[in-house]
mmCIF file of C-alpha atoms in Angstrom:
data_model
loop_
_atom_site.group_PDB
_atom_site.id
_atom_site.type_symbol
_atom_site.label_atom_id
_atom_site.label_comp_id
_atom_site.label_asym_id
_atom_site.label_seq_id
_atom_site.Cartn_x
_atom_site.Cartn_y
_atom_site.Cartn_z
ATOM 1 C CA UNK A 1 -282.253 9.801 -71.876
ATOM 2 C CA UNK A 2 -284.082 6.764 -70.628
ATOM 3 C CA UNK A 3 -283.196 4.305 -67.893
ATOM 4 C CA UNK A 4 -284.985 1.032 -67.191
ATOM 5 C CA UNK A 5 -284.930 0.177 -63.477
ATOM 6 C CA UNK A 6 -285.319 -3.587 -63.430
ATOM 7 C CA UNK A 7 -285.446 -5.764 -60.333
ATOM 8 C CA UNK A 8 -288.890 -5.707 -58.745
ATOM 9 C CA UNK A 9 -291.057 -8.817 -58.965
ATOM 10 C CA UNK A 10 -294.766 -7.997 -59.606
ATOM 11 C CA UNK A 11 -296.179 -4.482 -59.806
ATOM 12 C CA UNK A 12 -294.294 -1.340 -58.819
ATOM 13 C CA UNK A 13 -296.768 0.799 -56.850
ATOM 14 C CA UNK A 14 -294.842 3.960 -56.144
ATOM 15 C CA UNK A 15 -291.613 5.758 -56.937
ATOM 16 C CA UNK A 16 -290.138 9.152 -56.147
ATOM 17 C CA UNK A 17 -286.900 11.068 -56.541
ATOM 18 C CA UNK A 18 -284.675 11.897 -53.596
ATOM 19 C CA UNK A 19 -284.108 15.676 -53.160
ATOM 20 C CA UNK A 20 -280.825 15.358 -55.113
ATOM 21 C CA UNK A 21 -282.765 14.292 -58.214
ATOM 22 C CA UNK A 22 -280.133 11.622 -58.898
ATOM 23 C CA UNK A 23 -281.570 8.781 -56.835
ATOM 24 C CA UNK A 24 -284.974 7.070 -57.000
ATOM 25 C CA UNK A 25 -286.949 5.228 -54.306
ATOM 26 C CA UNK A 26 -289.469 2.593 -55.416
ATOM 27 C CA UNK A 27 -291.851 0.230 -53.651
ATOM 28 C CA UNK A 28 -293.656 -2.783 -55.034
ATOM 29 C CA UNK A 29 -296.133 -5.579 -54.475
ATOM 30 C CA UNK A 30 -293.117 -7.831 -53.853
ATOM 31 C CA UNK A 31 -292.863 -6.095 -50.415
ATOM 32 C CA UNK A 32 -289.465 -4.702 -51.428
ATOM 33 C CA UNK A 33 -288.251 -1.129 -51.272
ATOM 34 C CA UNK A 34 -285.413 -0.286 -53.657
ATOM 35 C CA UNK A 35 -283.045 2.638 -54.065
ATOM 36 C CA UNK A 36 -281.751 3.232 -57.605
ATOM 37 C CA UNK A 37 -279.189 5.430 -59.287
ATOM 38 C CA UNK A 38 -280.993 7.484 -61.932
ATOM 39 C CA UNK A 39 -277.643 7.961 -63.687
ATOM 40 C CA UNK A 40 -276.769 4.330 -64.440
ATOM 41 C CA UNK A 41 -280.019 2.510 -63.413
ATOM 42 C CA UNK A 42 -278.203 0.348 -60.848
ATOM 43 C CA UNK A 43 -280.076 -0.799 -57.748
ATOM 44 C CA UNK A 44 -278.001 0.493 -54.840
ATOM 45 C CA UNK A 45 -280.030 -0.871 -51.912
ATOM 46 C CA UNK A 46 -282.935 -3.289 -51.418
ATOM 47 C CA UNK A 47 -284.872 -3.126 -48.153
ATOM 48 C CA UNK A 48 -286.741 -6.214 -47.007
ATOM 49 C CA UNK A 49 -288.962 -6.498 -43.940
ATOM 50 C CA UNK A 50 -292.533 -5.751 -44.989
ATOM 51 C CA UNK A 51 -294.906 -8.735 -45.179
ATOM 52 C CA UNK A 52 -297.158 -7.210 -47.846
ATOM 53 C CA UNK A 53 -297.022 -4.953 -50.884
ATOM 54 C CA UNK A 54 -295.577 -1.476 -50.368
ATOM 55 C CA UNK A 55 -298.161 1.194 -51.164
ATOM 56 C CA UNK A 56 -296.351 4.494 -50.558
ATOM 57 C CA UNK A 57 -293.037 6.012 -49.496
ATOM 58 C CA UNK A 58 -291.708 9.241 -48.003
ATOM 59 C CA UNK A 59 -288.232 10.699 -47.676
ATOM 60 C CA UNK A 60 -286.911 12.288 -44.477
ATOM 61 C CA UNK A 61 -284.993 15.524 -45.136
ATOM 62 C CA UNK A 62 -282.201 14.821 -47.651
ATOM 63 C CA UNK A 63 -282.765 11.082 -47.656
ATOM 64 C CA UNK A 64 -280.383 9.416 -45.197
ATOM 65 C CA UNK A 65 -283.594 7.874 -43.838
ATOM 66 C CA UNK A 66 -286.696 6.885 -45.809
ATOM 67 C CA UNK A 67 -290.189 5.676 -44.895
ATOM 68 C CA UNK A 68 -292.546 3.118 -46.380
ATOM 69 C CA UNK A 69 -296.059 1.861 -45.702
ATOM 70 C CA UNK A 70 -297.615 -1.419 -46.675
ATOM 71 C CA UNK A 71 -300.634 -3.643 -46.993
ATOM 72 C CA UNK A 72 -299.244 -5.396 -43.908
ATOM 73 C CA UNK A 73 -300.471 -2.472 -41.771
ATOM 74 C CA UNK A 74 -297.045 -1.131 -40.835
ATOM 75 C CA UNK A 75 -295.061 2.005 -41.579
ATOM 76 C CA UNK A 76 -291.292 1.527 -41.334
ATOM 77 C CA UNK A 77 -288.242 3.777 -41.092
ATOM 78 C CA UNK A 78 -285.126 2.688 -43.015
ATOM 79 C CA UNK A 79 -281.464 3.661 -42.932
ATOM 80 C CA UNK A 80 -280.135 3.979 -46.494
ATOM 81 C CA UNK A 81 -276.460 3.852 -45.491
ATOM 82 C CA UNK A 82 -276.725 0.538 -43.620
ATOM 83 C CA UNK A 83 -279.716 -0.729 -45.661
ATOM 84 C CA UNK A 84 -281.438 -1.639 -42.387
ATOM 85 C CA UNK A 85 -284.848 -1.101 -40.788
ATOM 86 C CA UNK A 86 -284.549 1.405 -37.945
ATOM 87 C CA UNK A 87 -287.989 0.612 -36.607
ATOM 88 C CA UNK A 88 -291.705 0.157 -37.091
ATOM 89 C CA UNK A 89 -293.223 3.628 -36.677
ATOM 90 C CA UNK A 90 -296.803 2.337 -36.599
ATOM 91 C CA UNK A 91 -298.606 -0.994 -36.727
ATOM 92 C CA UNK A 92 -302.253 -0.388 -37.550
ATOM 93 C CA UNK A 93 -303.660 -3.831 -38.262
ATOM 94 C CA UNK A 94 -305.094 -2.348 -41.458
ATOM 95 C CA UNK A 95 -303.407 -1.537 -44.797
ATOM 96 C CA UNK A 96 -301.775 1.915 -44.906
ATOM 97 C CA UNK A 97 -302.488 3.329 -48.360
ATOM 98 C CA UNK A 98 -300.521 6.563 -48.137
ATOM 99 C CA UNK A 99 -298.039 8.401 -45.928
ATOM 100 C CA UNK A 100 -296.561 11.878 -45.696
ATOM 101 C CA UNK A 101 -294.067 13.435 -43.318
ATOM 102 C CA UNK A 102 -293.664 17.056 -42.362
ATOM 103 C CA UNK A 103 -292.345 19.380 -39.678
ATOM 104 C CA UNK A 104 -294.908 19.702 -36.916
ATOM 105 C CA UNK A 105 -296.222 22.958 -35.498
ATOM 106 C CA UNK A 106 -294.250 23.887 -32.352
ATOM 107 C CA UNK A 107 -297.345 23.755 -30.143
ATOM 108 C CA UNK A 108 -297.982 20.090 -30.968
ATOM 109 C CA UNK A 109 -296.985 17.455 -28.408
ATOM 110 C CA UNK A 110 -295.272 14.718 -30.417
ATOM 111 C CA UNK A 111 -294.644 12.462 -27.418
ATOM 112 C CA UNK A 112 -291.367 11.058 -26.102
ATOM 113 C CA UNK A 113 -289.563 7.974 -27.416
ATOM 114 C CA UNK A 114 -289.638 4.977 -25.054
ATOM 115 C CA UNK A 115 -285.925 4.476 -25.689
ATOM 116 C CA UNK A 116 -283.290 6.873 -27.075
ATOM 117 C CA UNK A 117 -283.354 6.929 -30.903
ATOM 118 C CA UNK A 118 -280.511 5.309 -32.832
ATOM 119 C CA UNK A 119 -277.773 7.709 -33.957
ATOM 120 C CA UNK A 120 -278.592 6.403 -37.452
ATOM 121 C CA UNK A 121 -281.896 8.290 -37.276
ATOM 122 C CA UNK A 122 -281.273 11.544 -39.106
ATOM 123 C CA UNK A 123 -283.859 14.318 -39.186
ATOM 124 C CA UNK A 124 -286.756 12.575 -37.431
ATOM 125 C CA UNK A 125 -286.983 15.027 -34.525
ATOM 126 C CA UNK A 126 -289.908 17.448 -34.639
ATOM 127 C CA UNK A 127 -291.526 15.561 -37.532
ATOM 128 C CA UNK A 128 -294.990 14.082 -37.738
ATOM 129 C CA UNK A 129 -295.954 11.149 -39.957
ATOM 130 C CA UNK A 130 -299.436 10.996 -41.495
ATOM 131 C CA UNK A 131 -300.969 7.598 -42.193
ATOM 132 C CA UNK A 132 -303.871 7.275 -44.662
ATOM 133 C CA UNK A 133 -305.463 4.017 -43.542
ATOM 134 C CA UNK A 134 -307.808 1.539 -45.214
ATOM 135 C CA UNK A 135 -309.964 1.358 -42.052
ATOM 136 C CA UNK A 136 -311.280 4.922 -42.615
ATOM 137 C CA UNK A 137 -308.786 6.469 -40.206
ATOM 138 C CA UNK A 138 -306.237 9.198 -40.738
ATOM 139 C CA UNK A 139 -303.555 9.020 -38.073
ATOM 140 C CA UNK A 140 -300.738 11.304 -37.003
ATOM 141 C CA UNK A 141 -297.702 9.747 -35.318
ATOM 142 C CA UNK A 142 -294.580 11.392 -33.875
ATOM 143 C CA UNK A 143 -291.824 10.215 -36.220
ATOM 144 C CA UNK A 144 -289.138 10.040 -33.544
ATOM 145 C CA UNK A 145 -291.378 9.116 -30.594
ATOM 146 C CA UNK A 146 -293.505 6.509 -32.469
ATOM 147 C CA UNK A 147 -296.370 7.841 -30.303
ATOM 148 C CA UNK A 148 -299.871 8.563 -31.671
ATOM 149 C CA UNK A 149 -300.614 12.296 -31.968
ATOM 150 C CA UNK A 150 -304.164 12.213 -33.372
ATOM 151 C CA UNK A 151 -306.681 9.847 -34.951
ATOM 152 C CA UNK A 152 -309.386 11.172 -37.298
ATOM 153 C CA UNK A 153 -312.310 9.070 -38.524
ATOM 154 C CA UNK A 154 -313.316 9.678 -42.143
ATOM 155 C CA UNK A 155 -316.233 8.599 -44.323
ATOM 156 C CA UNK A 156 -314.353 5.843 -46.162
ATOM 157 C CA UNK A 157 -310.872 4.377 -46.667
ATOM 158 C CA UNK A 158 -308.178 7.060 -46.847
ATOM 159 C CA UNK A 159 -306.065 6.759 -50.006
ATOM 160 C CA UNK A 160 -303.639 9.671 -49.720
ATOM 161 C CA UNK A 161 -302.472 12.529 -47.521
ATOM 162 C CA UNK A 162 -300.171 15.549 -47.675
ATOM 163 C CA UNK A 163 -299.036 18.621 -45.734
ATOM 164 C CA UNK A 164 -300.063 22.118 -46.836
ATOM 165 C CA UNK A 165 -298.059 23.656 -43.962
ATOM 166 C CA UNK A 166 -296.855 22.724 -40.478
ATOM 167 C CA UNK A 167 -300.456 23.101 -39.251
ATOM 168 C CA UNK A 168 -302.693 22.223 -42.203
ATOM 169 C CA UNK A 169 -303.009 18.795 -43.783
ATOM 170 C CA UNK A 170 -305.130 17.238 -46.525
ATOM 171 C CA UNK A 171 -306.367 13.689 -46.940
ATOM 172 C CA UNK A 172 -308.513 12.043 -49.622
ATOM 173 C CA UNK A 173 -310.945 9.146 -49.343
ATOM 174 C CA UNK A 174 -312.240 6.356 -51.542
ATOM 175 C CA UNK A 175 -315.728 7.935 -51.654
ATOM 176 C CA UNK A 176 -314.470 11.265 -52.976
ATOM 177 C CA UNK A 177 -313.998 13.457 -49.910
ATOM 178 C CA UNK A 178 -310.983 15.715 -49.401
ATOM 179 C CA UNK A 179 -310.567 16.654 -45.749
ATOM 180 C CA UNK A 180 -308.617 19.718 -44.702
ATOM 181 C CA UNK A 181 -307.579 19.441 -41.068
ATOM 182 C CA UNK A 182 -305.622 21.472 -38.529
ATOM 183 C CA UNK A 183 -303.156 19.093 -36.806
ATOM 184 C CA UNK A 184 -303.555 21.047 -33.536
ATOM 185 C CA UNK A 185 -307.259 20.145 -33.399
ATOM 186 C CA UNK A 186 -308.499 17.342 -35.637
ATOM 187 C CA UNK A 187 -311.927 16.979 -33.975
ATOM 188 C CA UNK A 188 -313.645 18.995 -36.705
ATOM 189 C CA UNK A 189 -312.339 19.418 -40.268
ATOM 190 C CA UNK A 190 -311.677 22.964 -41.475
ATOM 191 C CA UNK A 191 -313.456 21.941 -44.654
ATOM 192 C CA UNK A 192 -314.590 18.884 -46.555
ATOM 193 C CA UNK A 193 -314.448 19.204 -50.339
ATOM 194 C CA UNK A 194 -316.656 16.850 -52.331
ATOM 195 C CA UNK A 195 -316.686 17.330 -56.124
ATOM 196 C CA UNK A 196 -317.696 13.814 -57.104
ATOM 197 C CA UNK A 197 -317.981 10.377 -55.556
ATOM 198 C CA UNK A 198 -314.886 9.184 -57.428
ATOM 199 C CA UNK A 199 -311.955 8.017 -55.272
ATOM 200 C CA UNK A 200 -309.341 10.657 -54.451
ATOM 201 C CA UNK A 201 -306.097 9.004 -55.571
ATOM 202 C CA UNK A 202 -303.414 11.626 -54.968
ATOM 203 C CA UNK A 203 -302.958 15.095 -53.485
ATOM 204 C CA UNK A 204 -300.163 17.566 -54.140
ATOM 205 C CA UNK A 205 -299.688 21.058 -52.657
ATOM 206 C CA UNK A 206 -299.453 23.667 -55.414
ATOM 207 C CA UNK A 207 -298.873 27.410 -54.863
ATOM 208 C CA UNK A 208 -301.616 28.534 -52.425
ATOM 209 C CA UNK A 209 -303.801 25.492 -53.045
ATOM 210 C CA UNK A 210 -303.446 21.919 -54.139
ATOM 211 C CA UNK A 211 -303.952 19.500 -57.009
ATOM 212 C CA UNK A 212 -306.108 16.401 -56.561
ATOM 213 C CA UNK A 213 -306.450 13.428 -58.877
ATOM 214 C CA UNK A 214 -309.633 11.370 -58.821
ATOM 215 C CA UNK A 215 -310.660 8.057 -60.350
ATOM 216 C CA UNK A 216 -313.065 9.544 -62.866
#
């Protein structure tokens, strides 16, 4: 069956299912993040707070909390139950094109929050948030601590990022590089894959490897 989810103004840039498969999260150029029922197409929640178009989203655990990143240079954590912003996880001063969250390797120091996290934060402990930034930087931030964990300089704007495991991550750039990094030591990439100069637009772990889409 088909459902038309209507309510965004301007372009819808990203959407994904919650783990239940019954709820959808979407982000648009109208700077709004919306949660929809896939069963009856109703918009359950609208989050407002970003000052620019939303470029990517991520879901924490089962989805009591969700994340978004925007052209306004911020990544934000939202509480679905109260439809409120729980905090700005990062403010980069440069558009954040892609985000991903994953459980961090135990040996990684994720930093300590400056103040105790809200009890509305569910499942942020021990997680790291990756930020694929327009200013050629890939950043890791402790999701609960909001503290920077690493900053890696790439060859061009980063468009997308993903976790292969708790230690290995991938990120793709506008000039066609795919960086594989170890979060415990991001000084030198494990490998840099360059098939063509076309922008790397999305990355998805698949079995023992990954799938990449490029703009060619």
